[in-house]
Coordinates of C-alpha atoms in Angstrom, one line a residue:
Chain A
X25 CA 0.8 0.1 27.9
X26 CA 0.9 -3.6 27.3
X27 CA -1.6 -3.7 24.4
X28 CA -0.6 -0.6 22.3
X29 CA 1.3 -1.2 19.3
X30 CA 4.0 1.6 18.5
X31 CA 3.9 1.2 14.8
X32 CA 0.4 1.5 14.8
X33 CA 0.7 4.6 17.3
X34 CA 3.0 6.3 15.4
X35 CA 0.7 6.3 12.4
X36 CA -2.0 7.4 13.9
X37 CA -0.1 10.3 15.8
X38 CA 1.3 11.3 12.4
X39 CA -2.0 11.6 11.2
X40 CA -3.6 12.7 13.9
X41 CA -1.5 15.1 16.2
X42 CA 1.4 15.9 14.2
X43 CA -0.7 18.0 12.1
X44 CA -2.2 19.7 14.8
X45 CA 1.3 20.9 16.5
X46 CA 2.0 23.8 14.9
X47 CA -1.2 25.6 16.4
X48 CA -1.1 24.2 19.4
X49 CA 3.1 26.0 19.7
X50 CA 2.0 29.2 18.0
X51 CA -1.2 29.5 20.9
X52 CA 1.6 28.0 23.6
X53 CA 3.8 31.2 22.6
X54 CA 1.7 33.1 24.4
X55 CA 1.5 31.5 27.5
X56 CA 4.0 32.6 30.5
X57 CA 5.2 29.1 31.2
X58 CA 6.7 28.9 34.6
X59 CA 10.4 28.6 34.4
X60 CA 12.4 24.9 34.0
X61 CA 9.2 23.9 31.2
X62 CA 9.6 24.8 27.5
X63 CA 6.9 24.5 24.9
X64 CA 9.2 21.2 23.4
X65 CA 9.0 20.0 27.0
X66 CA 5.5 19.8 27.0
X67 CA 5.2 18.4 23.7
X68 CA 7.1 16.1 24.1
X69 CA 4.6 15.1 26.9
X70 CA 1.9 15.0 24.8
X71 CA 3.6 12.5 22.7
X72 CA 3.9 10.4 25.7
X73 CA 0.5 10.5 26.9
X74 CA -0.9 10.3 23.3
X75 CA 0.8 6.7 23.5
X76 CA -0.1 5.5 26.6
X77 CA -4.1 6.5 26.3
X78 CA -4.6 2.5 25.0
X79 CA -7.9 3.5 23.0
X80 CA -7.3 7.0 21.2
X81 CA -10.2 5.9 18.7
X82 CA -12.4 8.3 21.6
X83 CA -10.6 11.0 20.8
X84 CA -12.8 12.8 18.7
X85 CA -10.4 16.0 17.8
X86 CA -7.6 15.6 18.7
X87 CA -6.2 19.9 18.6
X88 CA -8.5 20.6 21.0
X89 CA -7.8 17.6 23.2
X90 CA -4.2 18.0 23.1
X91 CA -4.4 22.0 24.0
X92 CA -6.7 20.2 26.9
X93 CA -3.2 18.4 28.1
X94 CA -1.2 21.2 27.4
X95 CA -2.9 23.2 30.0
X96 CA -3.0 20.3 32.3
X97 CA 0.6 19.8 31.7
X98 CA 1.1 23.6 32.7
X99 CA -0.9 23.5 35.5
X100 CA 0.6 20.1 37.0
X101 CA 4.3 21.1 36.6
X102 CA 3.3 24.8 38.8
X103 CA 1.4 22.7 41.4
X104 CA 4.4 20.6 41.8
X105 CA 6.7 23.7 41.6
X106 CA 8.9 24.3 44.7
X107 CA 7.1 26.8 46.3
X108 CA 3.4 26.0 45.1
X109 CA 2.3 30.0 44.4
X110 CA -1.5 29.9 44.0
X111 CA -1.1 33.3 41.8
X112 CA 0.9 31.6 39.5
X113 CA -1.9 28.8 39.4
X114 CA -4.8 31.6 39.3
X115 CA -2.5 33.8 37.1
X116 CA -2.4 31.3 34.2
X117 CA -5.2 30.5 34.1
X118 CA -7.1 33.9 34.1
X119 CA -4.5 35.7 31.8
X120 CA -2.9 32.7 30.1
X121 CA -4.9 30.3 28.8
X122 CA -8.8 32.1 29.4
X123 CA -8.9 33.1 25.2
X124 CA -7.9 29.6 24.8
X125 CA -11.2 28.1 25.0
X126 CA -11.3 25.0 22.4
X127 CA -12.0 26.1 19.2
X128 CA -13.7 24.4 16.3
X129 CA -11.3 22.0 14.7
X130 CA -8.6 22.9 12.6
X131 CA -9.3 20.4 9.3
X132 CA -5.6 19.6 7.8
X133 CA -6.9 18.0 4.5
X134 CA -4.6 14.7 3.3
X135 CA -3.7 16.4 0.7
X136 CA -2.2 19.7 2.4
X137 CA -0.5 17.2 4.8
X138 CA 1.0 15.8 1.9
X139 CA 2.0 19.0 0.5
X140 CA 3.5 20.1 3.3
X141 CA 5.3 17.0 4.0
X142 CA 6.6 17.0 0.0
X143 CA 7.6 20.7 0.6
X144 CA 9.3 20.2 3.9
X145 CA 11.4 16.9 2.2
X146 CA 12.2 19.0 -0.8
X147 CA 13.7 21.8 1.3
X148 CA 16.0 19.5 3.2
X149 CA 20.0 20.2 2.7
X150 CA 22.3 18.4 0.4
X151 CA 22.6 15.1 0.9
X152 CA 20.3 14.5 3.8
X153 CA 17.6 15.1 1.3
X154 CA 18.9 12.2 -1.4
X155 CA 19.3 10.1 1.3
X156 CA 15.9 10.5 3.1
X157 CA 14.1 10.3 -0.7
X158 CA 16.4 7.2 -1.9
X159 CA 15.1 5.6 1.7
X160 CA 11.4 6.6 1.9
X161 CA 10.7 6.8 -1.9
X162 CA 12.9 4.0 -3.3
X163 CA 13.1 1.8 -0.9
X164 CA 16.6 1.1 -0.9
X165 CA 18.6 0.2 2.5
X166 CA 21.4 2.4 4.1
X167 CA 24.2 0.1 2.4
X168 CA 22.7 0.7 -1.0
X169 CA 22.0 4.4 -0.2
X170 CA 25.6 4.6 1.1
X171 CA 27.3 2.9 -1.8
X172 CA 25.1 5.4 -4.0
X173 CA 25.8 8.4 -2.4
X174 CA 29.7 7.3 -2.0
X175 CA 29.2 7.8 2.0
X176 CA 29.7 5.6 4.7
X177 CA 26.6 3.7 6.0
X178 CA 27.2 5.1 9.3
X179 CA 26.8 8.6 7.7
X180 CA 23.8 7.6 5.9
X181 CA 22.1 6.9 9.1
X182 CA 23.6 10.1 10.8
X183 CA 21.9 12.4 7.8
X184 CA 18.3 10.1 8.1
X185 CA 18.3 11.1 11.7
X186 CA 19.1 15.0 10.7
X187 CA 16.2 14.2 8.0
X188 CA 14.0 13.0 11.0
X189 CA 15.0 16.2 13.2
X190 CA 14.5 18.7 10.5
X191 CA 11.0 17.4 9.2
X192 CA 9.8 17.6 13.0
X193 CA 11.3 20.9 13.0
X194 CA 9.4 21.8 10.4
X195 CA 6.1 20.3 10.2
X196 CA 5.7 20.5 13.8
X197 CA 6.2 24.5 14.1
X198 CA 4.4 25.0 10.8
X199 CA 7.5 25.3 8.3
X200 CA 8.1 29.0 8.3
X201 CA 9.5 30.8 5.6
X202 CA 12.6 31.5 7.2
X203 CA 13.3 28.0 6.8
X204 CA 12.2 27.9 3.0
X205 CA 14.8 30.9 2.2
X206 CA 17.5 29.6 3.8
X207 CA 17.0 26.5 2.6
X208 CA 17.0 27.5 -1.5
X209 CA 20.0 28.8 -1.5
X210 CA 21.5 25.8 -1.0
X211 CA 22.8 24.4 -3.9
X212 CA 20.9 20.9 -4.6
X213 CA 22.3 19.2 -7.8
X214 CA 23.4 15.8 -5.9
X215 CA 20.0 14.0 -5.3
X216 CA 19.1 14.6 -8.8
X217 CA 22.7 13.9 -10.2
X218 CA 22.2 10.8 -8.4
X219 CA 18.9 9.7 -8.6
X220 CA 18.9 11.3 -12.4
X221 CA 21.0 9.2 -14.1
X222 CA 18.3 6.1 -13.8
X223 CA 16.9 7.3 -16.6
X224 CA 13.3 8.0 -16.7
Chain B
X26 CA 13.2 26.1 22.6
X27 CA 16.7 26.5 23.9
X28 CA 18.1 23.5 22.0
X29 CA 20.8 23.5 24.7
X30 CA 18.3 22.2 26.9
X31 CA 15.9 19.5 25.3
X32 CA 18.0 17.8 23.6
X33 CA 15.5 14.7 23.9
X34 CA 14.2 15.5 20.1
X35 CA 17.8 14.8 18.8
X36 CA 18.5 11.5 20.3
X37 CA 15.0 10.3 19.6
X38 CA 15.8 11.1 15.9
X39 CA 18.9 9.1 15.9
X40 CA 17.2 6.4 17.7
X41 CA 14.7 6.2 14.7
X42 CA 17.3 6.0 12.2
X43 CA 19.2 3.6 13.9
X44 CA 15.8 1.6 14.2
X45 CA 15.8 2.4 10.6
X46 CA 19.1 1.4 9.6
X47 CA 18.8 -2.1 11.2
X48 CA 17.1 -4.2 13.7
X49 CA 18.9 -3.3 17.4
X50 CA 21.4 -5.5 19.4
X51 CA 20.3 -6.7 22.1
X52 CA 22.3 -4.0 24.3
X53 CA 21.0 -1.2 21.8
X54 CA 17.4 -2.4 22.7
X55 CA 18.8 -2.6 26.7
X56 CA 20.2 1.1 26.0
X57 CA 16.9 2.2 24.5
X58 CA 14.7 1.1 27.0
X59 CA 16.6 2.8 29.5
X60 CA 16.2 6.0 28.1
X61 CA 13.0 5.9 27.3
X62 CA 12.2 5.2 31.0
X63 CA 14.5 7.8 32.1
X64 CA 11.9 10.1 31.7
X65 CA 8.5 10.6 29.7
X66 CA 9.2 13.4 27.5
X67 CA 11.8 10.9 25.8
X68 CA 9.4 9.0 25.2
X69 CA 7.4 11.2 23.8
X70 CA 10.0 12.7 22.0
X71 CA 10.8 8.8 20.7
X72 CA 7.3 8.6 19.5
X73 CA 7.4 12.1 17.5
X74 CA 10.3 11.2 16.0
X75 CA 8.6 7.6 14.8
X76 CA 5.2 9.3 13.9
X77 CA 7.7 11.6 11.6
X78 CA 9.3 8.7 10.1
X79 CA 5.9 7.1 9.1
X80 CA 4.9 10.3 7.6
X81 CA 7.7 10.2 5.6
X82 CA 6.6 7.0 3.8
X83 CA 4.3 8.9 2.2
X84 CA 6.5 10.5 0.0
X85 CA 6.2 6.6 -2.1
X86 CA 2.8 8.6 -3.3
X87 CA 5.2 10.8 -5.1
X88 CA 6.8 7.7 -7.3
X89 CA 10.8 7.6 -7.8
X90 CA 10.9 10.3 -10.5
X91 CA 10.1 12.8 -7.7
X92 CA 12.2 15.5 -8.2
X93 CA 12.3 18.4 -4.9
X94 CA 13.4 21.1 -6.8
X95 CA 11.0 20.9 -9.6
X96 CA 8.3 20.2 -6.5
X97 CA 9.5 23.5 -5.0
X98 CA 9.1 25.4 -7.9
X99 CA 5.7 24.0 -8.9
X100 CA 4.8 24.7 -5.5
X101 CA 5.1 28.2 -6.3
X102 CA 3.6 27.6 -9.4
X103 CA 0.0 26.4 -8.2
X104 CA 0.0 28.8 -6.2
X105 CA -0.1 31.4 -8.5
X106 CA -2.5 29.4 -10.4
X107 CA -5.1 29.4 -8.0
X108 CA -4.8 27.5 -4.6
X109 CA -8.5 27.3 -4.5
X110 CA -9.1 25.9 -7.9
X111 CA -6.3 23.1 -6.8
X112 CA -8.2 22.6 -3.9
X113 CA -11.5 21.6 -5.4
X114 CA -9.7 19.2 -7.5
X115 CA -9.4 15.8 -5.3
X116 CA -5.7 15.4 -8.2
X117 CA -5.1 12.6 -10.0
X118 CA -8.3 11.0 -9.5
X119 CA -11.8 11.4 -7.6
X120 CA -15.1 12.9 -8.2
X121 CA -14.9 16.1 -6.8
X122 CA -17.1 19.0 -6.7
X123 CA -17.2 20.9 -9.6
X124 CA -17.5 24.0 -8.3
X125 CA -14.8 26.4 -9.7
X126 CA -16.4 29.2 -7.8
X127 CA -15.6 31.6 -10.2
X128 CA -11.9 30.5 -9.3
X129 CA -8.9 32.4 -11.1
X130 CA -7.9 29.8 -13.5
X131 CA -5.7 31.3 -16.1
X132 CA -8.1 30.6 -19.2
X133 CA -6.1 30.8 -22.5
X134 CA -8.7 31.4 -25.5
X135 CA -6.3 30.3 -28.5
X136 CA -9.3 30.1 -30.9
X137 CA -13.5 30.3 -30.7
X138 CA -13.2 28.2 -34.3
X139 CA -14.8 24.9 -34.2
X140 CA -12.4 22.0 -35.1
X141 CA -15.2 19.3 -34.1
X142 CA -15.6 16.5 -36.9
X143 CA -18.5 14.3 -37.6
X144 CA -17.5 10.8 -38.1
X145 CA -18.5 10.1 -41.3
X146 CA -17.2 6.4 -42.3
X147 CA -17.9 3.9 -39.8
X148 CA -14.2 3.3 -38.0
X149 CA -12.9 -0.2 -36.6
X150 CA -13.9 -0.6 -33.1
X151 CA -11.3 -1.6 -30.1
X152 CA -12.1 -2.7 -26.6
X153 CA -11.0 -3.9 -23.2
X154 CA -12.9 -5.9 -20.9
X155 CA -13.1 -5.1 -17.1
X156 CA -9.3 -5.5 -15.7
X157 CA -8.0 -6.0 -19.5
X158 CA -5.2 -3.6 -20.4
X159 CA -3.8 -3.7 -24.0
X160 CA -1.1 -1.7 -25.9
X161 CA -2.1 -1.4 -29.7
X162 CA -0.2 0.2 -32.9
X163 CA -2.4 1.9 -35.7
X164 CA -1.4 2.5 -39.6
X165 CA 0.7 5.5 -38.8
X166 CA 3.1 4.0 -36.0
X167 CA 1.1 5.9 -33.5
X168 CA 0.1 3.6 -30.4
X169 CA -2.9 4.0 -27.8
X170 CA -2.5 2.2 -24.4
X171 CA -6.1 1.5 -23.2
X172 CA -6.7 0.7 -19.8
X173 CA -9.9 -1.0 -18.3
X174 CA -13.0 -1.3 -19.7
X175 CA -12.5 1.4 -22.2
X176 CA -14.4 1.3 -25.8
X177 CA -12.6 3.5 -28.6
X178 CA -13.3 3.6 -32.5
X179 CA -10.4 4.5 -35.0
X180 CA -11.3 6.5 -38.5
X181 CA -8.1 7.4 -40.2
X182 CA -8.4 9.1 -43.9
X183 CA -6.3 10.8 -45.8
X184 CA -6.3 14.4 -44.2
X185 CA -7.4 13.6 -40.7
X186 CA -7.2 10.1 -38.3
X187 CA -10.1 10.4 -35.9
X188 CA -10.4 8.4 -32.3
X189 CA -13.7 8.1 -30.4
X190 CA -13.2 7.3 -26.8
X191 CA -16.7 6.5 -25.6
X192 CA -15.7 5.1 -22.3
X193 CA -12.8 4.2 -20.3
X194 CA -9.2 6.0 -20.5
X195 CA -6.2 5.8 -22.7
X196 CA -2.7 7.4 -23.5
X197 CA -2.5 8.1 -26.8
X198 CA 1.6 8.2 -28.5
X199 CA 0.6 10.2 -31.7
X200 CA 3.2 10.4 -34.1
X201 CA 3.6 13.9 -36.0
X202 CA 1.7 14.4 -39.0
X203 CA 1.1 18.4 -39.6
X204 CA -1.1 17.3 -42.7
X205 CA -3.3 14.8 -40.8
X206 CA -4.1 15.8 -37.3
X207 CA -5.3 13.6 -35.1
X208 CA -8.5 14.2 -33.3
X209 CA -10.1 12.5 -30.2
X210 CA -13.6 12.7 -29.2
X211 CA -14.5 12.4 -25.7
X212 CA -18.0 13.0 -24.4
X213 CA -18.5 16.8 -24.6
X214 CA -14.6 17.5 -25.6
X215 CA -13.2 17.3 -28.6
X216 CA -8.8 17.2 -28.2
X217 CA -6.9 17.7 -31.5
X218 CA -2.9 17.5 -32.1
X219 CA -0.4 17.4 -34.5
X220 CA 2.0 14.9 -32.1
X221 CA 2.4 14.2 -29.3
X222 CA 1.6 12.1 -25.8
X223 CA -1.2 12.5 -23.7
X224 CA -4.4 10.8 -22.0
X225 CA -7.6 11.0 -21.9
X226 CA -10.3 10.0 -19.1
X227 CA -13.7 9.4 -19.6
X228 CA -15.7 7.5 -17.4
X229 CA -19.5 8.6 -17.9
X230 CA -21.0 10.8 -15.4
X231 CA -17.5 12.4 -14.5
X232 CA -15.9 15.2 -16.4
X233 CA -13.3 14.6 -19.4
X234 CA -9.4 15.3 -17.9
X235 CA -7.1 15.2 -21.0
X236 CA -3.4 15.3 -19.2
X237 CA -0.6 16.3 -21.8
X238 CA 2.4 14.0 -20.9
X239 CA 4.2 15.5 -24.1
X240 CA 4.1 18.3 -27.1
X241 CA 0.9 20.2 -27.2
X242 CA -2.6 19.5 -27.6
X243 CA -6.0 21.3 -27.8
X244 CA -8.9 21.0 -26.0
X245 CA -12.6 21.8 -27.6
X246 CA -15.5 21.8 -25.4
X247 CA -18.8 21.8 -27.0
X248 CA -21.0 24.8 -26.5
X249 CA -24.5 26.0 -28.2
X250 CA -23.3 29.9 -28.5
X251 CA -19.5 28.9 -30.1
X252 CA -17.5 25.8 -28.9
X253 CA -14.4 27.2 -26.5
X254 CA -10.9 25.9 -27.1
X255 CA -8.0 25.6 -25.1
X256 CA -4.3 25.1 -25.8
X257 CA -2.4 22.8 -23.0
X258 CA 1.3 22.1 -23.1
X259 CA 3.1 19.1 -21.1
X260 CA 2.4 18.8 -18.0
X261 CA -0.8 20.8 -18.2
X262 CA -4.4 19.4 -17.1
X263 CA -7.4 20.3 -18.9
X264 CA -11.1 19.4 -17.0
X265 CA -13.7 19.7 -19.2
X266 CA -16.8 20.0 -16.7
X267 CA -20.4 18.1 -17.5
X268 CA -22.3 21.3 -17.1
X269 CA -19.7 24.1 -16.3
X270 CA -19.3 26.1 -19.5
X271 CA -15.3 26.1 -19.2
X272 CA -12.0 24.0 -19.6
X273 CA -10.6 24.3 -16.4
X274 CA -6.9 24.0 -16.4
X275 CA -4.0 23.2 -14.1
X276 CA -0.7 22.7 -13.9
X277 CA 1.0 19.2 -12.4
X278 CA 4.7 18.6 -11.3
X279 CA 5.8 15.8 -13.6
X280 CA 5.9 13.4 -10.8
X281 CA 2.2 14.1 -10.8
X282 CA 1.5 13.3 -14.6
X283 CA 3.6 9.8 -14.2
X284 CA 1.4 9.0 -11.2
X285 CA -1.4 9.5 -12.9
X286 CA -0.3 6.8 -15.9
X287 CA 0.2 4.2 -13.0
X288 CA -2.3 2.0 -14.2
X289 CA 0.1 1.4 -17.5
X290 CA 2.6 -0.6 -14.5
X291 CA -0.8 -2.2 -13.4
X292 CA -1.3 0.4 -10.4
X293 CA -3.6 3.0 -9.3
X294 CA -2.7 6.3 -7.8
X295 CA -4.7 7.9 -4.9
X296 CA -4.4 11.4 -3.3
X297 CA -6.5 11.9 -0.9
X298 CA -9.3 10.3 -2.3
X299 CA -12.2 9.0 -0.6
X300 CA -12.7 6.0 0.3
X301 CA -16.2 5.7 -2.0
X302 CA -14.0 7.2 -4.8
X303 CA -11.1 4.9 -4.4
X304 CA -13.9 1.7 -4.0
X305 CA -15.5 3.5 -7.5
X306 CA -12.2 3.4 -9.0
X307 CA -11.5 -0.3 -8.0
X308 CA -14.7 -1.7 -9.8
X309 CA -13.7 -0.2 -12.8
X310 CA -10.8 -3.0 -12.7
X311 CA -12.8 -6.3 -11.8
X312 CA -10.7 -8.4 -9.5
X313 CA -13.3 -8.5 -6.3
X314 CA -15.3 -5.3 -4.5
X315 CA -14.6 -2.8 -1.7
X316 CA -17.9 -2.0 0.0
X317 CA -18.1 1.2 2.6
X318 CA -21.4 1.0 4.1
X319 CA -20.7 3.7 7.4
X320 CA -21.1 7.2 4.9
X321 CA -18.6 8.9 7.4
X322 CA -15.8 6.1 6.8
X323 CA -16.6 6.0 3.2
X324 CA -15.7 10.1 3.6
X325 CA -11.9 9.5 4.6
X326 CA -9.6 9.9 2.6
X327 CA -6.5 8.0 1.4
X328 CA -3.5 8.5 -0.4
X329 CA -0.9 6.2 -2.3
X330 CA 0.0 3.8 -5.0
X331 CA -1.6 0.7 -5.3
X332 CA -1.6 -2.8 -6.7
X333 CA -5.3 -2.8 -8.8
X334 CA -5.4 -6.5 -9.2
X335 CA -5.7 -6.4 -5.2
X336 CA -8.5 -4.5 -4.0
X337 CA -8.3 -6.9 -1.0
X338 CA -4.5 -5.1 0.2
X339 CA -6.0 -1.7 -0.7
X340 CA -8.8 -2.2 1.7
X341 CA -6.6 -3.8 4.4
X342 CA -4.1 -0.7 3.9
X343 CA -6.6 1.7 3.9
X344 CA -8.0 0.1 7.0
X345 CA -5.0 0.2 8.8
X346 CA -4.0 3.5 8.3
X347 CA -7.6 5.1 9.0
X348 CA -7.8 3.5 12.3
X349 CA -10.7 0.8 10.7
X350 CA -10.9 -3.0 10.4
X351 CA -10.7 -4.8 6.6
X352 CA -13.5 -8.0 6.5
X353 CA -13.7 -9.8 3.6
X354 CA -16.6 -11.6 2.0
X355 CA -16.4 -14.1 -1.2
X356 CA -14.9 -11.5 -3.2
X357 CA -16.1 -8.5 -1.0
X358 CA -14.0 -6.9 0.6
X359 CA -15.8 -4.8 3.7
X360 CA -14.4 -1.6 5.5
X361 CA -15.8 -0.9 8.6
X362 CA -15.2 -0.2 12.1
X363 CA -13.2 -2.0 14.2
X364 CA -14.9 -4.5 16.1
X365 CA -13.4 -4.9 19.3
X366 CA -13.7 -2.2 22.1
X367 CA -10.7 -1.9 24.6
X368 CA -10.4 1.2 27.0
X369 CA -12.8 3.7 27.8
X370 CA -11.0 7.1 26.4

């Protein structure tokens, strides 16, 4: 992986697979996955691969291609198992994955990607949210969000990381409601008592 | 997803922000390469976490007055609007299909009375060349910010002050005047007030979009079989259609409205607009070309703020983020795709 550059990767994988995740872990949730792999196991595998494929310019759509190494993910970890059970192998694959065949691409729009992106950010808790919008939308550095947010700039980096951990959460299983709920009854007067006093 | 056991999504996270924070030591670099070669599904759980990160820069689109609550709620709003009709409408800017498909757009007939007015005395004309902006004050302290390329005339008399925009876009800052409203005429729409701030696009062959920033303002649209009027209130979006027989309307969080007077700061906002939109959009501001030639990259879409006296970083950004290469020529600036071809998958 000499020639891939991991900026550029990562854009492209936001654009590219991140919106595809949450299908690809509801239609994984109904897979028996032999024991010792988990859906984030696998993709988390993905991810790798997606990085170390040096020209993903092929990849013409990429949900299907990445339920492709899903399965192949599945099927590599039960060859390997201990005891190498050729009913698991055949199991999976007739009952598992055979209504899986690759469907016509799921379009995610820019826009809804935004949306969601904007929705997932806004439902962030108190004061990971002011610090993951005062960093992404403002600009401003950890000192300058730490001296705004009267925090430590250790802690500042400690709530981006949660903000990091959250938005995966929830863009990569589809940002269920469960998560909106819980989220607005949080009270979430600091970004804007912070960010509000600018003046407009 | 026993968090207990892949715990690799929380350490890449805090990897990221410590990438984020600062650039690493040289024993944070050592430490990071170590677990990243400890097993692949850090890795990949590394690059999640960065492809995240990246996604979060888009919330710049948003500008700094974004405000999450507000977004949440007017979440909740459009949807009760009509998430199809919001769909149709590339926001903020782009030629999108008309086609409101009998959407349920929450139509508010105030009055079926006509309010249009002939201009009777010739008014002074006002214009801005291609990539001219200008700020001007008229009799009554109200101001009209015009943006490029835009051609308006000003009538005031003694119990109306009348604007024709024949091309172009401006905000118009009216001051309050209940005996004199103040009328502008746009194409097929006619928008009247008492006082307030709003703007008004019209760039021929697209349809009128009148955005209330401030107050209240209606919205005529000329008809043969009586002319239909809307009311809009701040924040409210009113698309008068070229041949659609309706006002359609929409609501837009505030951060939305700001974006979409970007071009005051000498920006243009984009989401998800296409490429041929966004290249349209930069000839109306001189400064140099963006040519698509390939119809399917000229179909991608793009979102954020940019500089419009540099249609030369747009196509370079847009490049980059599509996956395509930016070439320029004289003042052309060419988006195609990339040239060299490495791998076979």
């Amino acid at each position: 992986m000499t020639n891939i550059n991991l900026a550029e990767r990562a854009e492209w994988l936001a654009r590219y697979a991140l919106p595809h995740e949450p299908v690809l872990r509801h239609r994984m949730s109904f897979w028996r996955l032999p024991t010792g792999l988990e859906i984030d196991d696998i993709v988390q595998e993905i991810y790798a691969k997606l990085t170390r494929i040096e020209d993903v310019s092929a990849i013409q759509s990429p949900g299907n291609y990445m339920l492709t190494m899903a399965r192949n993910i599945v099927l590599g970890h039960i060859r390997r198992g201990e005891i190498v059970s050729i009913k698991a192998l055949e199991d999976f694959e007739r009952f598992d994955i055979a209504d899986d065949a690759p469907g016509p691409e799921q379009q995610v729009s820019d826009r809804q990607q935004l949306d969601r992106l904007a929705r997932a950010v806004s439902d962030l808790p108190e004061p990971s949210r002011s610090a993951f919008l005062l960093r992404v939308i403002d600009g401003l550095s950890h000192q300058e969000i730490g001296l705004r947010l009267k925090m430590s700039e250790n802690a500042i980096q400690k709530n981006i990381a949660r903000s990091i951990k959250k938005l995966a959460d929830f863009l990569g299983r589809g940002g269920g409601n469960a998560h909106r709920q819980a989220s607005n009854d949080r009270t979430s007067n600091e970004r804007k008592n912070t960010r509000g006093d600018e003046g407009q | 997803m026993k968090a207990s056991k892949n715990t690799a999504d929380d350490t890449a996270a805090g990897w990221v922000a410590l990438e984020d924070a600062r650039a690493l030591s040289r024993d944070q670099q050592a430490e990071l390469d170590r677990w990243l070669g400890e097993d692949s599904r850090h890795f990949g759980a590394y690059m999640r976490a960065r492809a995240v990160m990246e996604l979060g820069q888009r919330m710049k689109a948003f500008g700094t007055s974004f405000d999450p609550d507000e977004y949440r709620q007017g979440h909740v709003a459009d949807q009760a609007i009509s998430a199809e009709a919001f769909e149709e409408v590339s926001l903020v800017r782009g030629r999108a299909k008309w086609a409101w498909a009998g959407a349920a757009i929450a139509a508010c007939l105030v009055a079926v009375m006509a309010f249009s007015v002939p201009l009777s005395a010739p008014g002074t004309m006002h214009q801005t060349a291609v990539g001219e902006q200008r700020e001007m004050t008229l009799a009554d302290a109200s101001s009209i910010s015009m943006n490029t390329g835009t051609q308006l005339e000003v009538a005031y008399d003694d119990d109306r002050r009348f604007v024709r925009l024949s091309e172009g876009e401006a905000i118009f800052n009216v001051e309050r005047d209940p005996s004199r409203p103040f009328f502008v005429e746009a194409g097929n729409a006619t928008i009247r007030v008492l006082g307030t701030v709003f703007s008004v696009r019209h760039i021929p062959g697209q349809p009128v979009e009148v955005i209330v920033h401030e107050g209240r303002v209606h919205v005529e649209r000329e008809q043969f079989f009586g002319n239909i009027v809307e009311e809009l209130v701040a924040n409210e979006r009113a698309i008068v259609g070229l041949d659609d027989a309706k006002i359609a309307q929409d609501i837009l969080p505030e951060s939305r409205v700001e974006m979409s007077a970007a071009w005051i700061d000498g920006m243009i906002a984009f989401e998800d607009v296409s490429l041929a939109d966004a290249a349209a959009e930069f000839a109306r501001y001189g400064n140099g070309r963006i040519r698509v030639d390939d119809p399917e990259i000229a179909r991608q879409t793009i979102t954020g703020l940019f500089d419009s006296k540099d249609p030369a970083g747009f196509a370079k950004a847009a490049a980059l983020s599509l996956g395509f290469q930016a070439r320029q020529e004289g003042a052309i600036n060419i988006i195609e795709r990339r040239t060299e071809v490495s791998g076979n998958r």
